[in-house]
Amino acid sequence: MAAVKALEVTGLSYRYPDGTPALDGVSFALAEGESVGLIGPNGAGKSTLLLHLNGLLPDVPPAEPAVRVLGQPLTRDRLPGVRREVGLLFQDPDDQLFCPTVREDVAFGPEQFGLAGPDLAAEVARCLATVGLAGYEDRLPHHLSRGEKRRVCLAGVLACRPRLLVFDEPTADLDPRGRRDLKALLAGLPVTKLIASHDLEMIAALCPRVVLLDQGRVVADGPAAELLADEPLMLAHGLERPPGLSRRHPPG
Ligand code: ADP
């Protein structure tokens, strides 16, 4: 029997309520433990795709679910469970942080799942330590740096113990040290990851495989070392070969 996939997307199409087409028959799958980069130019549909993965879009899931998480179709009645299994990190940490203190923000998820008292405090401390923010419990999220905010968001997601982590531009607007620290942190997380980013150097370092999206369609899916080094492919889809990767000329 084939192993259950961490994520399966089959023929996913989506149009925003104003009529803008965003996804057009997107299909791909992630095996458990894989780290996959989701790349493509602005407007390709990356964020829209990520929002589908834990049911944030559409409001009413279609009758025939196009997304399966750990073998289970993403249907309305399964949303609470799926939201626990799929940890989504938004592009803008300010969209994700909403509590007065770091403690409350990180505790929010596990509290919903019934953790309380000393167990909850220990889980918050564990997740803050994992992201390099031990002792930040009483800090105010809106006083933190951008990189610290991102790490608080990640701690909050990790506190739900997701099986699949989904990141939307995790290194956007981080300084070089913040970016380096986040890269090391992501590399050390032993869960399935889907990382949408324009930071192709980070993708090359963290993801053995990439899925290239353009105009709502998957235009390439394969080894990162091959696709990212394929200069004509990168240029044709508004991207650039990362300088660290040697140029690869496609055959013919
Ligand atoms: P990416 O993340 O790759 O930049 P998006 O998923 O944000 O791409 O956008 C895909 C398409 O959907 C674009 O044409 C974009 O303009 C459109 N879009 C995104 N959000 C909305 C929205 N809330 N309403 C209408 N159109 C949207």
PDB file of N, CA and C and ligand atoms in Angstrom, residues 16 18 20 22 41-48, ligand 1:
ATOM      1  N   TYR A  16     -11.391  34.466  -7.090  1.00  0.00           N
ATOM      2  CA  TYR A  16     -11.862  35.325  -5.996  1.00  0.00           C
ATOM      3  C   TYR A  16     -13.274  35.815  -6.294  1.00  0.00           C
ATOM      4  N   ASP A  18     -14.477  38.586  -6.666  1.00  0.00           N
ATOM      5  CA  ASP A  18     -14.586  39.658  -7.673  1.00  0.00           C
ATOM      6  C   ASP A  18     -14.320  39.140  -9.086  1.00  0.00           C
ATOM      7  N   THR A  20     -11.505  37.502 -10.116  1.00  0.00           N
ATOM      8  CA  THR A  20     -10.084  37.311 -10.469  1.00  0.00           C
ATOM      9  C   THR A  20      -9.711  35.834 -10.383  1.00  0.00           C
ATOM     10  N   ALA A  22      -7.332  32.832  -9.742  1.00  0.00           N
ATOM     11  CA  ALA A  22      -6.093  32.738  -8.963  1.00  0.00           C
ATOM     12  C   ALA A  22      -5.440  31.367  -9.082  1.00  0.00           C
ATOM     13  N   PRO A  41       6.350  34.042  -9.778  1.00  0.00           N
ATOM     14  CA  PRO A  41       6.329  35.505  -9.724  1.00  0.00           C
ATOM     15  C   PRO A  41       5.177  36.033  -8.867  1.00  0.00           C
ATOM     16  N   ASN A  42       5.185  37.338  -8.616  1.00  0.00           N
ATOM     17  CA  ASN A  42       4.062  37.957  -7.914  1.00  0.00           C
ATOM     18  C   ASN A  42       2.775  37.663  -8.657  1.00  0.00           C
ATOM     19  N   GLY A  43       1.741  37.344  -7.898  1.00  0.00           N
ATOM     20  CA  GLY A  43       0.433  37.112  -8.530  1.00  0.00           C
ATOM     21  C   GLY A  43       0.278  35.705  -9.082  1.00  0.00           C
ATOM     22  N   ALA A  44       1.276  34.831  -8.880  1.00  0.00           N
ATOM     23  CA  ALA A  44       1.221  33.467  -9.430  1.00  0.00           C
ATOM     24  C   ALA A  44       0.138  32.626  -8.771  1.00  0.00           C
ATOM     25  N   GLY A  45      -0.216  32.982  -7.533  1.00  0.00           N
ATOM     26  CA  GLY A  45      -1.243  32.216  -6.811  1.00  0.00           C
ATOM     27  C   GLY A  45      -0.697  31.504  -5.579  1.00  0.00           C
ATOM     28  N   LYS A  46       0.547  31.807  -5.203  1.00  0.00           N
ATOM     29  CA  LYS A  46       1.177  31.104  -4.074  1.00  0.00           C
ATOM     30  C   LYS A  46       0.396  31.308  -2.775  1.00  0.00           C
ATOM     31  N   SER A  47       0.127  32.581  -2.433  1.00  0.00           N
ATOM     32  CA  SER A  47      -0.578  32.842  -1.168  1.00  0.00           C
ATOM     33  C   SER A  47      -1.978  32.238  -1.198  1.00  0.00           C
ATOM     34  N   THR A  48      -2.632  32.355  -2.337  1.00  0.00           N
ATOM     35  CA  THR A  48      -3.987  31.796  -2.459  1.00  0.00           C
ATOM     36  C   THR A  48      -3.940  30.287  -2.219  1.00  0.00           C
TER      37      THR A  48
HETATM   38  P1  ADP B   1       1.242  35.329  -5.069  1.00  0.00           P
HETATM   39  O1  ADP B   1       1.140  34.933  -3.627  1.00  0.00           O
HETATM   40  O2  ADP B   1       1.914  34.288  -5.913  1.00  0.00           O
HETATM   41  O3  ADP B   1       1.845  36.691  -5.267  1.00  0.00           O
HETATM   42  P2  ADP B   1      -1.634  35.606  -4.907  1.00  0.00           P
HETATM   43  O4  ADP B   1      -2.151  34.297  -4.474  1.00  0.00           O
HETATM   44  O5  ADP B   1      -1.504  36.689  -3.887  1.00  0.00           O
HETATM   45  O6  ADP B   1      -0.237  35.402  -5.673  1.00  0.00           O
HETATM   46  O7  ADP B   1      -2.554  36.178  -6.075  1.00  0.00           O
HETATM   47  C1  ADP B   1      -3.046  35.391  -7.160  1.00  0.00           C
HETATM   48  C2  ADP B   1      -4.026  36.233  -7.952  1.00  0.00           C
HETATM   49  O8  ADP B   1      -5.184  36.481  -7.164  1.00  0.00           O
HETATM   50  C3  ADP B   1      -3.478  37.597  -8.378  1.00  0.00           C
HETATM   51  O9  ADP B   1      -4.012  37.911  -9.635  1.00  0.00           O
HETATM   52  C4  ADP B   1      -4.042  38.531  -7.308  1.00  0.00           C
HETATM   53  O10 ADP B   1      -4.176  39.833  -7.804  1.00  0.00           O
HETATM   54  C5  ADP B   1      -5.379  37.896  -7.021  1.00  0.00           C
HETATM   55  N1  ADP B   1      -5.862  38.138  -5.638  1.00  0.00           N
HETATM   56  C6  ADP B   1      -5.210  37.897  -4.478  1.00  0.00           C
HETATM   57  N2  ADP B   1      -5.985  38.189  -3.413  1.00  0.00           N
HETATM   58  C7  ADP B   1      -7.164  38.649  -3.937  1.00  0.00           C
HETATM   59  C8  ADP B   1      -8.382  39.110  -3.354  1.00  0.00           C
HETATM   60  N3  ADP B   1      -8.562  39.152  -2.029  1.00  0.00           N
HETATM   61  N4  ADP B   1      -9.367  39.489  -4.190  1.00  0.00           N
HETATM   62  C9  ADP B   1      -9.215  39.445  -5.531  1.00  0.00           C
HETATM   63  N5  ADP B   1      -8.098  39.004  -6.155  1.00  0.00           N
HETATM   64  C10 ADP B   1      -7.080  38.605  -5.356  1.00  0.00           C
END
